[in-house]
Short mmCIF file of C-alpha atoms and ligand atoms in Angstrom, two decimals:
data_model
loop_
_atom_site.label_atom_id
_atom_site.label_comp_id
_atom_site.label_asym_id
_atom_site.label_seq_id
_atom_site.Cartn_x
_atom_site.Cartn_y
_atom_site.Cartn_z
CA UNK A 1 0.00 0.00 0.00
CA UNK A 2 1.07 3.28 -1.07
CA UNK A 3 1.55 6.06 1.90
CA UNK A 4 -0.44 8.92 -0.05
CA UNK A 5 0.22 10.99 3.14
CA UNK A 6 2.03 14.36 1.60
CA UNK A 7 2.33 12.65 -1.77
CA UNK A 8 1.42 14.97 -4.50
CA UNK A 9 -0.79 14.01 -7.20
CA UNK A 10 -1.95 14.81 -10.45
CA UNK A 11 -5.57 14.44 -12.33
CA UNK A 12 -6.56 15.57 -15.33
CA UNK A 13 -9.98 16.20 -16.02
CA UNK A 14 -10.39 16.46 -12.51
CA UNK A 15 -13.24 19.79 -12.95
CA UNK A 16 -15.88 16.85 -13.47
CA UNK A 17 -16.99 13.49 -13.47
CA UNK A 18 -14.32 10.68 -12.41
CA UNK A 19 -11.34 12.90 -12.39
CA UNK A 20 -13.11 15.30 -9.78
CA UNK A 21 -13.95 12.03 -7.90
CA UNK A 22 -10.83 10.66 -8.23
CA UNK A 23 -8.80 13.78 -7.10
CA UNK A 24 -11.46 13.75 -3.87
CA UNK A 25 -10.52 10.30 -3.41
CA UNK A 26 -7.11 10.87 -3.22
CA UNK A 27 -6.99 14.42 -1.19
CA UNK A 28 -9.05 12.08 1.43
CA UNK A 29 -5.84 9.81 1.52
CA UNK A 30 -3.80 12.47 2.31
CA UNK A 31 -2.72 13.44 -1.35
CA UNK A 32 -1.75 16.92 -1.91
CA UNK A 33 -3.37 16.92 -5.31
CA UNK A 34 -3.35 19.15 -8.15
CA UNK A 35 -6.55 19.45 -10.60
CA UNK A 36 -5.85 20.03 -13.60
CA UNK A 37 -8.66 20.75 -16.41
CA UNK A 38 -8.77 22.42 -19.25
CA UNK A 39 -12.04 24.91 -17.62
CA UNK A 40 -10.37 26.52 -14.64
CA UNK A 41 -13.34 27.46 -12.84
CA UNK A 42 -14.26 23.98 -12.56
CA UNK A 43 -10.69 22.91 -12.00
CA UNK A 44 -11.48 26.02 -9.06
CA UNK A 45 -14.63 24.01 -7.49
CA UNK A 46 -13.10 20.88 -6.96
CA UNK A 47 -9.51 22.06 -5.44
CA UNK A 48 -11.55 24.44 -3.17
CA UNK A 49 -13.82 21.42 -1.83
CA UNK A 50 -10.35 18.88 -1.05
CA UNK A 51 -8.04 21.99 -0.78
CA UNK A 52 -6.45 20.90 -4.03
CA UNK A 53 -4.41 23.02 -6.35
CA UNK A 54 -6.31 23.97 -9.73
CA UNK A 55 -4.43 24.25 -12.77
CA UNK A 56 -5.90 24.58 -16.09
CA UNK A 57 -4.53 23.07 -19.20
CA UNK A 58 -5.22 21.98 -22.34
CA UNK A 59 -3.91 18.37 -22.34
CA UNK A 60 -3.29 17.78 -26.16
CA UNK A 61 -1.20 21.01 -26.14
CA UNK A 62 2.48 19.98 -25.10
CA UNK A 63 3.78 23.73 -24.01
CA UNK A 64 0.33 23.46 -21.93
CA UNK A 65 0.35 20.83 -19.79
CA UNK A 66 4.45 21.57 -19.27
CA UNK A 67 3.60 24.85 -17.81
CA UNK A 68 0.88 23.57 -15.49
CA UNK A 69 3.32 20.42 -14.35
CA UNK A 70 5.82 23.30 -13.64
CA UNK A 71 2.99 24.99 -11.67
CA UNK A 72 2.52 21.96 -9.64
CA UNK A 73 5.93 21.10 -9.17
CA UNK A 74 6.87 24.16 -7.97
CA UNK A 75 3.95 24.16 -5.69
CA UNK A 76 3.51 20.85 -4.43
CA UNK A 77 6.40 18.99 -5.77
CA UNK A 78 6.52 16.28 -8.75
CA UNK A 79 3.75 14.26 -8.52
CA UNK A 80 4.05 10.45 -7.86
CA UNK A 81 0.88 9.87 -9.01
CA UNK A 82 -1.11 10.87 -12.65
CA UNK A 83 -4.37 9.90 -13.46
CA UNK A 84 -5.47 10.73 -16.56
CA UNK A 85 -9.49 11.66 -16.92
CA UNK A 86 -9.76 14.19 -19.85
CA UNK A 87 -11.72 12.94 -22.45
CA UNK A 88 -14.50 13.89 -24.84
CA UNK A 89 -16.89 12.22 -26.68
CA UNK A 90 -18.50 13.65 -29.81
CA UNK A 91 -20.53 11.21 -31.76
CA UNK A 92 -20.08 11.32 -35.32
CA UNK A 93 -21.09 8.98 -38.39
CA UNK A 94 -18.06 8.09 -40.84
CA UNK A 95 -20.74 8.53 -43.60
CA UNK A 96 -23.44 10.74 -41.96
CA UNK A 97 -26.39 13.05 -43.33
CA UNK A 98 -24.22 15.35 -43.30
CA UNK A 99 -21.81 14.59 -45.46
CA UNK A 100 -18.29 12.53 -44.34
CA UNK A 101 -17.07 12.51 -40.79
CA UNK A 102 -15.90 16.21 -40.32
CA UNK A 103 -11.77 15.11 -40.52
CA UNK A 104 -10.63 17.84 -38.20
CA UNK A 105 -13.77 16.45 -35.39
CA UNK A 106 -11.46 12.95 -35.60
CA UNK A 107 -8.38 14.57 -35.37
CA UNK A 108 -9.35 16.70 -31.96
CA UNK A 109 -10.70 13.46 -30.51
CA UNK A 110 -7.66 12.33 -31.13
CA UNK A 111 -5.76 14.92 -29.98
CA UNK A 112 -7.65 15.18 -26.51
CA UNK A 113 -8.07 11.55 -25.57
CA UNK A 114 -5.07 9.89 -27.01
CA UNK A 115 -2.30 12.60 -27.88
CA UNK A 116 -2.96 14.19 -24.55
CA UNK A 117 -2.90 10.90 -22.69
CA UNK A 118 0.52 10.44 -23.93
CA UNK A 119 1.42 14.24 -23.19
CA UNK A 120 0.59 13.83 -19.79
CA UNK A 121 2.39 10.27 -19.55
CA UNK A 122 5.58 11.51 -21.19
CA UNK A 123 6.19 14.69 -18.80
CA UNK A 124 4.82 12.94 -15.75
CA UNK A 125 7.02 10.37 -15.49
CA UNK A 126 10.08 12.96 -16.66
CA UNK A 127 9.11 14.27 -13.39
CA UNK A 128 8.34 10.61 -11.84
CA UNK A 129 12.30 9.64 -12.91
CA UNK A 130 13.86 12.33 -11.00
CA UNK A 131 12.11 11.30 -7.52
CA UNK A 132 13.70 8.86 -4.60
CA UNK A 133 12.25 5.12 -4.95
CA UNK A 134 9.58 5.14 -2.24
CA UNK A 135 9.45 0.57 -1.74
CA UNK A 136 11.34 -2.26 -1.47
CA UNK A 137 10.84 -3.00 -4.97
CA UNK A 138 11.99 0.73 -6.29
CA UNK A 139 8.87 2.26 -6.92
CA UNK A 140 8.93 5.79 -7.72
CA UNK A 141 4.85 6.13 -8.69
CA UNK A 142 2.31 5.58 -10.87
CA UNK A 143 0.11 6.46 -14.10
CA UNK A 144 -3.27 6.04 -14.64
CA UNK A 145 -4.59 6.55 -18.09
CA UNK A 146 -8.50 5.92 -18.87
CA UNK A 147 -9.49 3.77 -22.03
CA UNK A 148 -13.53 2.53 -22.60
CA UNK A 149 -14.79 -0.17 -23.60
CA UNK A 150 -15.32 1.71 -26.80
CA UNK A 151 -11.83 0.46 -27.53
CA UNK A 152 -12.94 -2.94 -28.04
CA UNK A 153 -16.48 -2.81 -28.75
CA UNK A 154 -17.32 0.82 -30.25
CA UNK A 155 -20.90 1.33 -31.61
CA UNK A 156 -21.68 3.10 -34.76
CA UNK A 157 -20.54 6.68 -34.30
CA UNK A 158 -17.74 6.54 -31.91
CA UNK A 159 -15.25 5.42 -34.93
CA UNK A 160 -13.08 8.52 -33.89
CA UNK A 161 -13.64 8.25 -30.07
CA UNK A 162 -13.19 4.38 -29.98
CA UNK A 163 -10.06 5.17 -32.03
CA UNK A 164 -8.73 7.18 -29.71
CA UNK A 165 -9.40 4.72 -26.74
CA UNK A 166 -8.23 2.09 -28.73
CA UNK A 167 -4.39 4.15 -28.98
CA UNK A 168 -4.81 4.41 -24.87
CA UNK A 169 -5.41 0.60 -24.35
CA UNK A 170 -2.71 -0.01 -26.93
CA UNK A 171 0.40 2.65 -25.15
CA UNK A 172 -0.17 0.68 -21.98
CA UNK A 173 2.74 -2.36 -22.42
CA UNK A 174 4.66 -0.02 -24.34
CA UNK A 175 4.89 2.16 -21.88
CA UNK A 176 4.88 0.20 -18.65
CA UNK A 177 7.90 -1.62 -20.11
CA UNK A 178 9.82 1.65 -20.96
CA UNK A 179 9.13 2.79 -17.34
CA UNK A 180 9.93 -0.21 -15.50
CA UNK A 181 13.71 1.08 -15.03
CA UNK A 182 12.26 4.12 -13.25
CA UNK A 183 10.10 1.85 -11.39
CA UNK A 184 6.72 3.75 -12.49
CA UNK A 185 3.81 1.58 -13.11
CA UNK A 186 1.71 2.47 -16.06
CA UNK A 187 -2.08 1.25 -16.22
CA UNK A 188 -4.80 1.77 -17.56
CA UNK A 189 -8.95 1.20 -16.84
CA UNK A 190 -11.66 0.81 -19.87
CA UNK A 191 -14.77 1.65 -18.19
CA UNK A 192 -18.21 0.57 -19.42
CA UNK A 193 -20.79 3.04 -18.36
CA UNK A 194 -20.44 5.44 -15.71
CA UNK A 195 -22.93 7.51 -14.33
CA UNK A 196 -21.01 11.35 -15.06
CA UNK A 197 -22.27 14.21 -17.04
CA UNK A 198 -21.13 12.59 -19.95
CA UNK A 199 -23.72 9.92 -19.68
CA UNK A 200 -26.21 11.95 -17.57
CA UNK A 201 -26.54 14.56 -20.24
CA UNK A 202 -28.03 12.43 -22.81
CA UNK A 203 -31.85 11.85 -23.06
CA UNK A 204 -33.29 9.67 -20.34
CA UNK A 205 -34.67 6.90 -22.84
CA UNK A 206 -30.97 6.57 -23.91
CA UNK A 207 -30.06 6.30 -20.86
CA UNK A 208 -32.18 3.86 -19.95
CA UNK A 209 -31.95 1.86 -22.77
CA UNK A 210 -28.02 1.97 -22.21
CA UNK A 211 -28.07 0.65 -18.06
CA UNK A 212 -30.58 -1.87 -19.27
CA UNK A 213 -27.45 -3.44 -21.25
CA UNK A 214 -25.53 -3.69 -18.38
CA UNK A 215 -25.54 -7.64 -17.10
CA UNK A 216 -25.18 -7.18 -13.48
CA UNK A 217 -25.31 -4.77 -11.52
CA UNK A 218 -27.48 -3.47 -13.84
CA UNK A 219 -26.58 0.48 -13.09
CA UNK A 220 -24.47 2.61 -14.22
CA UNK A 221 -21.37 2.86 -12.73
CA UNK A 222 -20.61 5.35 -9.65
CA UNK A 223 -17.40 7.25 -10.12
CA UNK A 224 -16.55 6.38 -6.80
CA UNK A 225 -16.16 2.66 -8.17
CA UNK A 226 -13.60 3.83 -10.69
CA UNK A 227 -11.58 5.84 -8.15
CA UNK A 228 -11.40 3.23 -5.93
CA UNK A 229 -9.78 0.77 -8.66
CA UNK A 230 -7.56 3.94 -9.35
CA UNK A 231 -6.16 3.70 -5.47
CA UNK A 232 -6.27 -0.05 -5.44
CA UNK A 233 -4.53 0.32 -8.57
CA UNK A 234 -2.01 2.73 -6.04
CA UNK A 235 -1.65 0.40 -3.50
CA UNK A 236 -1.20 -3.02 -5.59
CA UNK A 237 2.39 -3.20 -7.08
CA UNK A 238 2.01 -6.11 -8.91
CA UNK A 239 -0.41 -4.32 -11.21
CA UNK A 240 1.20 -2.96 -14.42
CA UNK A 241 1.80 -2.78 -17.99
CA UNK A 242 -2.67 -4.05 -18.11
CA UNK A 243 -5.82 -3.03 -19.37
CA UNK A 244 -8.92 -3.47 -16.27
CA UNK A 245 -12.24 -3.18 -17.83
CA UNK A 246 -14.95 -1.76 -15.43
CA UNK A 247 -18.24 -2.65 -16.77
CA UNK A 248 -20.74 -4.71 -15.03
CA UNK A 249 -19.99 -7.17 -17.89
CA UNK A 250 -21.62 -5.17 -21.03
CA UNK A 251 -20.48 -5.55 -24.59
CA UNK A 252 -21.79 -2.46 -26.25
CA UNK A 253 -23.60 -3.69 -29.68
CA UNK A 254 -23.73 -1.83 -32.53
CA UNK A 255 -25.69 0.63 -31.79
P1 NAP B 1 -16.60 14.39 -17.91
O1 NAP B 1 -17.46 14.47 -16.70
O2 NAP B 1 -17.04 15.01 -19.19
O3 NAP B 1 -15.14 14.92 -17.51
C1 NAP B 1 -14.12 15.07 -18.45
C2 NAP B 1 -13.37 16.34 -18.11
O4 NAP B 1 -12.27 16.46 -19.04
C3 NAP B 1 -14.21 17.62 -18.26
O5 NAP B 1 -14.06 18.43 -17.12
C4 NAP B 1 -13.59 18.26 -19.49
O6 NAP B 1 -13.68 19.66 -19.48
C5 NAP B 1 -12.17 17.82 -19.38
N1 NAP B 1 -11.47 18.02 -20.65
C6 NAP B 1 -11.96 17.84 -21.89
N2 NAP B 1 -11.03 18.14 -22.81
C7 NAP B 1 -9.93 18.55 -22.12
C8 NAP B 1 -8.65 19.00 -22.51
N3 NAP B 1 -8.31 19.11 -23.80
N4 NAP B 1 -7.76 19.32 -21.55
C9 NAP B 1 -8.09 19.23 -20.24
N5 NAP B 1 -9.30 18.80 -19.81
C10 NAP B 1 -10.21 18.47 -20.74
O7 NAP B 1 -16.31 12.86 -18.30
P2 NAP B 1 -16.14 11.52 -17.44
O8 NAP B 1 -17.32 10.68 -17.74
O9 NAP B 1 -15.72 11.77 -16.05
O10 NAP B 1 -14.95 10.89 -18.27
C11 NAP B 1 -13.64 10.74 -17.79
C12 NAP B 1 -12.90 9.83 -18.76
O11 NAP B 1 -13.54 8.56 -18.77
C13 NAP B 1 -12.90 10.31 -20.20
O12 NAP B 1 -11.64 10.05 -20.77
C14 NAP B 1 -13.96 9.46 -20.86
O13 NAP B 1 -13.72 9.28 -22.24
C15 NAP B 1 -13.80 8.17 -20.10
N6 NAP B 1 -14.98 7.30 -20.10
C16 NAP B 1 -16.18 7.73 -19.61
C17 NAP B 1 -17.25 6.84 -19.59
C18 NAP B 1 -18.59 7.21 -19.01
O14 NAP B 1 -19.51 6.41 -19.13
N7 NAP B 1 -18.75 8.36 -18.39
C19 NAP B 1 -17.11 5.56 -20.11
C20 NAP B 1 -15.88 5.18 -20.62
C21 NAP B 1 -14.82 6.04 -20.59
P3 NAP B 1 -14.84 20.37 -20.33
O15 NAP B 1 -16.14 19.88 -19.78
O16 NAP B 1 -14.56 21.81 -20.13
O17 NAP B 1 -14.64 19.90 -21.76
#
């Protein structure tokens, strides 16, 4: 088990859903944690409720995030810890009524979800690398990315966002082996469907017809459920270099 106590940590996407969870999660461990989102008034609520730091950045811009993980460092140290919740999800057909997918809506879902997973990755562990081992074993932290299920099963419309999850799921290995000599753990969790504004906003007939695909517990997901696998992920060294779906056992169908 990790000692969070006075550890500083980093979550992205942290002005809503699971990263504002997570980050809550992890002040209540003891983290000193920075929120970083790309609205900084939102970033502002969540740091003000766990006496977090708020940063906003844009996470597929590289001068961006290095600015705001100067911020941090400067104010709470490197962090040992980076979970990675920025995301969107724009639905889009590849052949629509419209016209062809719009090619510069694909390329900013790839840019936020999958470029700016790595972006945060790559200058997070920089940061990670320059820090004293903390175990036995030579751990000097961890990274967090999150995937969906979309990566393996998307429906019709998410080709770009499913893309995009499907890079994330694919970087893991790749990047937990590269790290190993630092001793930083990368992972990564696909959830299924959680219950955050980016469900919550659709129309409640979707979002019926969506729980009612879940197997058991047929829900949605809490937030709280994928924060908690985010600190077990923490605490349990063996876990790296893997993909953990969360999901209630759903295999989205086609549509
Ligand atoms: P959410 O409530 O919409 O939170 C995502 C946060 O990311 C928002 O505060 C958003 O800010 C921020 N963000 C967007 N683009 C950004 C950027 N370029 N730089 C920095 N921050 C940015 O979504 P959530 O449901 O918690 O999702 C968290 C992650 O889980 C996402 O990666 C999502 O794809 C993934 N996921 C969600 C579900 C689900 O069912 N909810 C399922 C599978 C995977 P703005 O609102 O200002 O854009």
């Amino acid at each position: 088990m990790m000692d969070l106590n006075d550890v500083a940590a980093l979550v992205t996407g942290a002005g809503s859903g699971m990263g504002a969870v997570t980050a809550r999660m992890l002040a209540e461990r003891g983290a000193r944690v920075a929120v970083l989102d790309l609205d900084l008034d939102r970033a502002r609520q969540t740091a003000a409720a766990i006496g977090g730091l708020a940063v906003s950045a844009d996470v597929s811009n590289g001068p961006s995030v290095e600015a705001a993980l100067q911020q941090v460092v400067d104010e709470l140290g490197a962090p040992r810890v980076a979970v990675s919740c920025a995301g969107i999800a724009p639905a889009a057909r590849i052949v629509g009524r419209e016209g062809p997918h719009k090619l510069d809506l694909y390329q900013q879902v790839i840019n936020v979800n999958l470029v700016g997973t790595f972006n945060v990755l790559r200058l997070a562990s920089a940061r990670m690398a320059t820090l004293e081992p903390i175990s036995e074993s030579g751990s000097r932290g961890v990274i967090v990315n999150t995937a969906s299920v979309s990566a393996y099963e998307g429906q019709i419309g998410q080709a770009a966002y499913s893309s995009s999850k499907g890079g994330v799921v694919a970087l893991t290995l790749p990047a937990a082996r590269e790290l190993a000599r630092f001793g930083i753990r990368v992972m990564t969790i696909a959830p299924g469907l959680i219950g955050t504004p980016m469900l919550l906003n659709m129309p409640a007939p979707v979002q019926d017809s969506l729980a009612g695909q879940v197997p058991f517990p047929q829900r949605f997901g809490r937030a709280e459920e994928f924060a908690e696998l985010v600190l077990h992920i923490i605490d349990n060294e063996m876990l790296n270099g893997e993909v953990i779906r969360l999901d209630g056992a759903i295999r989205m169908q086609p549509t």
